[in-house]
Short mmCIF file of C-alpha atoms and ligand atoms in Angstrom, two decimals:
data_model
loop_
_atom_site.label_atom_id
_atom_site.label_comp_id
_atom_site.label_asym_id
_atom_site.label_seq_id
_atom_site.Cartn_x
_atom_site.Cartn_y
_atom_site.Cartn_z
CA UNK K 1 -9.77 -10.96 -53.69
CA UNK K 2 -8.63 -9.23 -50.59
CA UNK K 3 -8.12 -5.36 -50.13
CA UNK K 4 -5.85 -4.33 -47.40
CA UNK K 5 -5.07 -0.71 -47.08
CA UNK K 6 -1.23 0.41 -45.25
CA UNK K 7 -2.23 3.72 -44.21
CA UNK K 8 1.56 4.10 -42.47
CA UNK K 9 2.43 7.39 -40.67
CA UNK K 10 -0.82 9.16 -42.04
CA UNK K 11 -4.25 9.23 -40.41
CA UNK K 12 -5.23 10.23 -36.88
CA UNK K 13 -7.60 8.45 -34.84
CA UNK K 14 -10.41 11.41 -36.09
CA UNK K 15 -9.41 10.93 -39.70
CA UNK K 16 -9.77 7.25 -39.52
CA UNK K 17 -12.89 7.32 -38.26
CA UNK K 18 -14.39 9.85 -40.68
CA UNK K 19 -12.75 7.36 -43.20
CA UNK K 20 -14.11 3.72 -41.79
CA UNK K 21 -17.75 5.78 -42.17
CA UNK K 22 -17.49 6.50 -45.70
CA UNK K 23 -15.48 3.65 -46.37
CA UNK K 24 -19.10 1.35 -44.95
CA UNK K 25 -21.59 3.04 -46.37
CA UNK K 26 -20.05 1.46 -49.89
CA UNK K 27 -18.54 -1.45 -49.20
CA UNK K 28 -22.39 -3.34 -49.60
CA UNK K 29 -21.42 -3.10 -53.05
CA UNK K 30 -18.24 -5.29 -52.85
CA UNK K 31 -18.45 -8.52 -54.15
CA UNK K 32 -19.57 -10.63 -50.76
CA UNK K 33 -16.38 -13.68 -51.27
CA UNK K 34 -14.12 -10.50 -50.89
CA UNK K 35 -12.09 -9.43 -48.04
CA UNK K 36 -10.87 -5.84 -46.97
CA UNK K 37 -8.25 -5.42 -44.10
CA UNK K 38 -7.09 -1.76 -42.93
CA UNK K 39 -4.22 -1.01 -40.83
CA UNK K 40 -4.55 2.23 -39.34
CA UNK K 41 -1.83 3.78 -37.64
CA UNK K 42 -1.62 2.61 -34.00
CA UNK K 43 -2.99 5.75 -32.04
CA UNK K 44 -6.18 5.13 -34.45
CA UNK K 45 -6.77 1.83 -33.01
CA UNK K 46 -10.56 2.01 -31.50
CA UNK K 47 -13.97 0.60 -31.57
CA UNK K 48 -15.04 0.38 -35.23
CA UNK K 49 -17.80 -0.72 -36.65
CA UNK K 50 -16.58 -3.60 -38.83
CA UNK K 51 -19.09 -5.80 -40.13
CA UNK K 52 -17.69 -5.55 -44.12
CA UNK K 53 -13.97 -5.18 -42.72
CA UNK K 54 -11.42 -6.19 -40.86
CA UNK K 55 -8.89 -4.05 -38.49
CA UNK K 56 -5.10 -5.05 -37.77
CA UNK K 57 -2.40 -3.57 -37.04
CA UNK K 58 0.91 -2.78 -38.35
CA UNK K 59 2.92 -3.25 -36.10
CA UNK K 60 3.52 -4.86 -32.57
CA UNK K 61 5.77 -6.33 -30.01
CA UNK K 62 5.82 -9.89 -29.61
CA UNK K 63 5.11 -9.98 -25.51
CA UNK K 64 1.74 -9.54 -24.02
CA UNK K 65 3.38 -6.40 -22.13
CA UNK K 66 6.26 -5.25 -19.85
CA UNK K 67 9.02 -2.47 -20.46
CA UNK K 68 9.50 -2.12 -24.17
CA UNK K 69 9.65 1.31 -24.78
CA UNK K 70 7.60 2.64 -27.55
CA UNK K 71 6.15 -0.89 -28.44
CA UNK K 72 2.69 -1.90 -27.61
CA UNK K 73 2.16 -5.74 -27.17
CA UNK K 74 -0.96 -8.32 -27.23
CA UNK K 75 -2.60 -6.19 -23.95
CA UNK K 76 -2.96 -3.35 -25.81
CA UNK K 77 -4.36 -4.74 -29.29
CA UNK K 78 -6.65 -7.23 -27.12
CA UNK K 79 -8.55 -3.68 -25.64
CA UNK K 80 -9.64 -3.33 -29.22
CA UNK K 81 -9.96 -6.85 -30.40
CA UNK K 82 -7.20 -6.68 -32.72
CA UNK K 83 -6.10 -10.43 -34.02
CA UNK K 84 -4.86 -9.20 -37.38
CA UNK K 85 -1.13 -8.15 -37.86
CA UNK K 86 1.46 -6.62 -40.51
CA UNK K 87 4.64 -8.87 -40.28
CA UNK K 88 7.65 -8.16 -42.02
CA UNK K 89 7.16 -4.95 -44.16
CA UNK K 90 9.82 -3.44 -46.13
CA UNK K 91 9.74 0.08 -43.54
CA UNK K 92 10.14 -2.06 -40.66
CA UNK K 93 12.80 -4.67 -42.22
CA UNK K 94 15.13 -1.72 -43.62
CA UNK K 95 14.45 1.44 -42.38
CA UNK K 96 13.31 0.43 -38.56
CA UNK K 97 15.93 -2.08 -38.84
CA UNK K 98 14.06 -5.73 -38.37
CA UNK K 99 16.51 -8.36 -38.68
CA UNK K 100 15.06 -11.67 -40.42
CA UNK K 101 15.64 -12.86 -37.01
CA UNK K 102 13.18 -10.30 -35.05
CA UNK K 103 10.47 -10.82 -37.84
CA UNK K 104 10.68 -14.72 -37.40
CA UNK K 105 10.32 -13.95 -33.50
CA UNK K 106 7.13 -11.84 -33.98
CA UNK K 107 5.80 -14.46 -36.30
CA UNK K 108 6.14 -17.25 -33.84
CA UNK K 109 4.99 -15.13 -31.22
CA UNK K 110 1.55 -13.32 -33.41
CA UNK K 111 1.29 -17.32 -34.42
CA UNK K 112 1.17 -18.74 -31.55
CA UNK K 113 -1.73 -16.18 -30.39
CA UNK K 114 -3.78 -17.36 -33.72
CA UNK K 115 -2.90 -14.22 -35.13
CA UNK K 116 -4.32 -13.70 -39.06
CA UNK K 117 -0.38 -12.83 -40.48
CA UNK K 118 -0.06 -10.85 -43.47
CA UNK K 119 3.53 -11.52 -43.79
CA UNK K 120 5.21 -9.13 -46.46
CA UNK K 121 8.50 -10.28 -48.64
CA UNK K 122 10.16 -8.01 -51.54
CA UNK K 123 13.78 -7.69 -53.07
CA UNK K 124 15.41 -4.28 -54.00
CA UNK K 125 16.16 -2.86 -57.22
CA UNK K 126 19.58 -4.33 -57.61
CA UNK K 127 18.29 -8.32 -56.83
CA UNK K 128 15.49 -7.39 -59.18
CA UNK K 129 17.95 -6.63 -62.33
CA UNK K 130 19.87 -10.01 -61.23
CA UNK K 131 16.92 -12.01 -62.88
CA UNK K 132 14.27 -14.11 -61.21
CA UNK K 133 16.64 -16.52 -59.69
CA UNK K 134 18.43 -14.11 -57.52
CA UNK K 135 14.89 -12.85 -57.12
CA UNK K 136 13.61 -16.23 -55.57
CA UNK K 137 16.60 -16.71 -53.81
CA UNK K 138 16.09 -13.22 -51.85
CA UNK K 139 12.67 -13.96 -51.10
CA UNK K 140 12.96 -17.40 -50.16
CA UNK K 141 15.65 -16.36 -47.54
CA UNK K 142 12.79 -14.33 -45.86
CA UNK K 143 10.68 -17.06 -45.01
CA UNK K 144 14.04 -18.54 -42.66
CA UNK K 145 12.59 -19.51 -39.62
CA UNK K 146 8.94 -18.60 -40.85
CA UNK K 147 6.06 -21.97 -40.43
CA UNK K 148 4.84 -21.71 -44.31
CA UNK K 149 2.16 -24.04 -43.18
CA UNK K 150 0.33 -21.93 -40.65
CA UNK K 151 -3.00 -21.75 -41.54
CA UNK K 152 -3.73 -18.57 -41.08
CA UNK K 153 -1.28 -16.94 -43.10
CA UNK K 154 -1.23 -14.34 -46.09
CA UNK K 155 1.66 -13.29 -48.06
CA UNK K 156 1.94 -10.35 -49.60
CA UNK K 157 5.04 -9.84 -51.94
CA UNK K 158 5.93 -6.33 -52.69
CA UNK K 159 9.26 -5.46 -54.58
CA UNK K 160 10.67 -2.84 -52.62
CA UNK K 161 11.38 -0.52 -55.65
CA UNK K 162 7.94 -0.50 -56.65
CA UNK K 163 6.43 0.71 -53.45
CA UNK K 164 5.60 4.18 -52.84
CA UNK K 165 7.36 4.86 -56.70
CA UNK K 166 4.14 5.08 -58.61
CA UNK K 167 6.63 2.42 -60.59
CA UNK K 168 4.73 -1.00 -60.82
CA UNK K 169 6.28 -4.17 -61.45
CA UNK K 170 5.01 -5.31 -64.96
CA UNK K 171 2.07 -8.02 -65.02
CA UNK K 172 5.10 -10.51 -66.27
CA UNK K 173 7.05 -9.49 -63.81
CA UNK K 174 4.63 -10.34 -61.29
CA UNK K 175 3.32 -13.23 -62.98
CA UNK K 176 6.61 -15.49 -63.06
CA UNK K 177 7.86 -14.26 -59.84
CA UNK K 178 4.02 -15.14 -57.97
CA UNK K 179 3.89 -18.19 -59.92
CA UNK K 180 7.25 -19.50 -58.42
CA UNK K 181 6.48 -18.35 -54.98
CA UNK K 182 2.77 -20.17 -54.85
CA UNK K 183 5.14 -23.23 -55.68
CA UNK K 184 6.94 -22.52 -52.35
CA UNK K 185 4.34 -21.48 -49.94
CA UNK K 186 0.77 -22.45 -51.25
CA UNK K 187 -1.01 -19.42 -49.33
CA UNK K 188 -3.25 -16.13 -50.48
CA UNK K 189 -0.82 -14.18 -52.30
CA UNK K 190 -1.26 -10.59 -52.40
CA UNK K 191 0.71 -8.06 -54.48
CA UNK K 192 1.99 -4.66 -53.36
CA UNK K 193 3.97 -1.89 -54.59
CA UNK K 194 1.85 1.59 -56.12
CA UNK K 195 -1.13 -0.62 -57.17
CA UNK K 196 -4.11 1.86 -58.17
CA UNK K 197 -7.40 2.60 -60.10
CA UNK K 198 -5.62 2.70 -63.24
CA UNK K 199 -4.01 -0.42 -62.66
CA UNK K 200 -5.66 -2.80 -60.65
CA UNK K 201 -7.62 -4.38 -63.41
CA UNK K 202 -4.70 -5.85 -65.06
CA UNK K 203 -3.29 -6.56 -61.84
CA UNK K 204 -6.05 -8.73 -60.32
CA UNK K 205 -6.94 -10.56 -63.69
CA UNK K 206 -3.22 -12.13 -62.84
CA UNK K 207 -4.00 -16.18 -62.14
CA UNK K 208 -2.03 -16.27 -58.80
CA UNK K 209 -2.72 -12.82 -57.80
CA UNK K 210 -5.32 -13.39 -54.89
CA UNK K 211 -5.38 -9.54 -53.92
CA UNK K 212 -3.39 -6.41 -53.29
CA UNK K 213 -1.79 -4.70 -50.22
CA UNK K 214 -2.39 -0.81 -51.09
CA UNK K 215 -0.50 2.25 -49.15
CA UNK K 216 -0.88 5.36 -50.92
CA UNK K 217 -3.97 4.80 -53.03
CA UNK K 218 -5.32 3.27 -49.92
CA UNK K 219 -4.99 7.06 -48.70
CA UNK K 220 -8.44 8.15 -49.32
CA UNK K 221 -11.49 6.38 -49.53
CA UNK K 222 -12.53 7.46 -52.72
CA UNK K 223 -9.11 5.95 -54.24
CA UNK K 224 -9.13 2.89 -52.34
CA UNK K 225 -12.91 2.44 -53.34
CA UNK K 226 -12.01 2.58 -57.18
CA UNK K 227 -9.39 -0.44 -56.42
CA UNK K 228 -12.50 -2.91 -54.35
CA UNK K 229 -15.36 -1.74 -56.37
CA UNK K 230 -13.46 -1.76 -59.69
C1 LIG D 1 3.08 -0.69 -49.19
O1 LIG D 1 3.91 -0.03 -48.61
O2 LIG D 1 2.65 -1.74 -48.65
C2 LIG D 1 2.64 -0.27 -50.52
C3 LIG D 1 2.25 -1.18 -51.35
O3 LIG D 1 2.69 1.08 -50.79
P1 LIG D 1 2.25 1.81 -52.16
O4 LIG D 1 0.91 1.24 -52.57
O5 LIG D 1 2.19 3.26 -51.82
O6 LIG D 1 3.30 1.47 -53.17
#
């Protein structure tokens, strides 16, 4: 299974260290075959210790550097060996306005680097009551102009309603719709939207369920603890 905790806007660079201490000290007790990924906010990049984990980022700008306001690019994620990144989340693609086209660019760009891509997909409410053919459709149209067959690639599909909502997709839910997109893109398939202790059980038991992506009950250690060490 991989873990990956979103932390988002929250945590400082202090905070996420105090965290990433705590957060060692335990993780000896997680089954060795699995994997845990945190994405701290960018002014928390640093020097961690990581031997159990791994650190990425959330977000970055696909140049190595120059005059993008605002952005950081590969220069800046190289001073803290950073070669894991967030592609594609439902913040970036609808509030922070990333076109399908933009996302495909960073891809190609984080891909061509050897970037590890956790590339995230999810439909909205309304494609959701269409039925699981609109549903595919939707999230096969956000793999245009995506290489499915890079090897180092992760997909993490998170229905947009279900994130942040405490409102989980049901395990049947999740079931049909990962078992259609392993069909498409044979990769690590992770599931997102307000997974937690009290439901992570049922959630990882799920065949093609090969971990989670976790924001708010990624939050504190202690939470996301109860979802690796459950
Ligand atoms: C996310 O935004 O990636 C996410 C899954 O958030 P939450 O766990 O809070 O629903």
């Amino acid at each position: 299974m991989i873990y990956a905790a979103n932390f988002k806007t929250n945590h400082t660079r202090h905070s996420t260290r105090e965290y990433l201490t705590k957060l060692q000290l335990q993780l000896f007790k997680k089954n060795p075959t699995d994997k845990v990924y945190i994405f701290p906010p960018l002014t928390a990049l640093d020097d961690y210790e990581t031997n159990e984990l791994t650190i990425g980022t959330q977000n970055a700008y696909p140049v190595k550097n120059g005059a993008f306001t605002g952005e950081i690019g590969l220069e800046q994620l190289a001073e803290f060996k950073i070669n894991t990144i967030l592609i594609g989340h439902s913040e970036r693609r609808d509030i922070l306005g990333e076109s399908q086209e933009n996302v495909a660019k960073k891809f190609a760009f984080f891909k061509e680097q050897g970037f590890e891509i956790i590339y995230c997909i999810g439909e909205s409410l309304e494609v959701r009551e269409q039925g699981i053919d609109a549903v595919m459709e939707h999230l096969i149209s956000q793999f245009e102009g995506i290489d499915t067959n890079y090897d180092n690639f992760v997909v993490a599909y998170e229905p947009i309603w279900a994130i942040g909502t405490g409102r989980t997709a049901s395990v049947e839910e999740i079931t049909e719709t990962h078992n259609a997109l392993k069909k498409v893109v044979n990769k690590p398939l992770l599931y997102g939207g307000s997974v937690k202790g009290a439901n992570i059980a049922e959630i990882s038991a799920i065949e093609n369920v090969d971990g989670v992506l976790v924001g708010g009950a990624s939050l504190k250690t202690d939470t996301f603890l109860e979802l690796v060490l459950h």
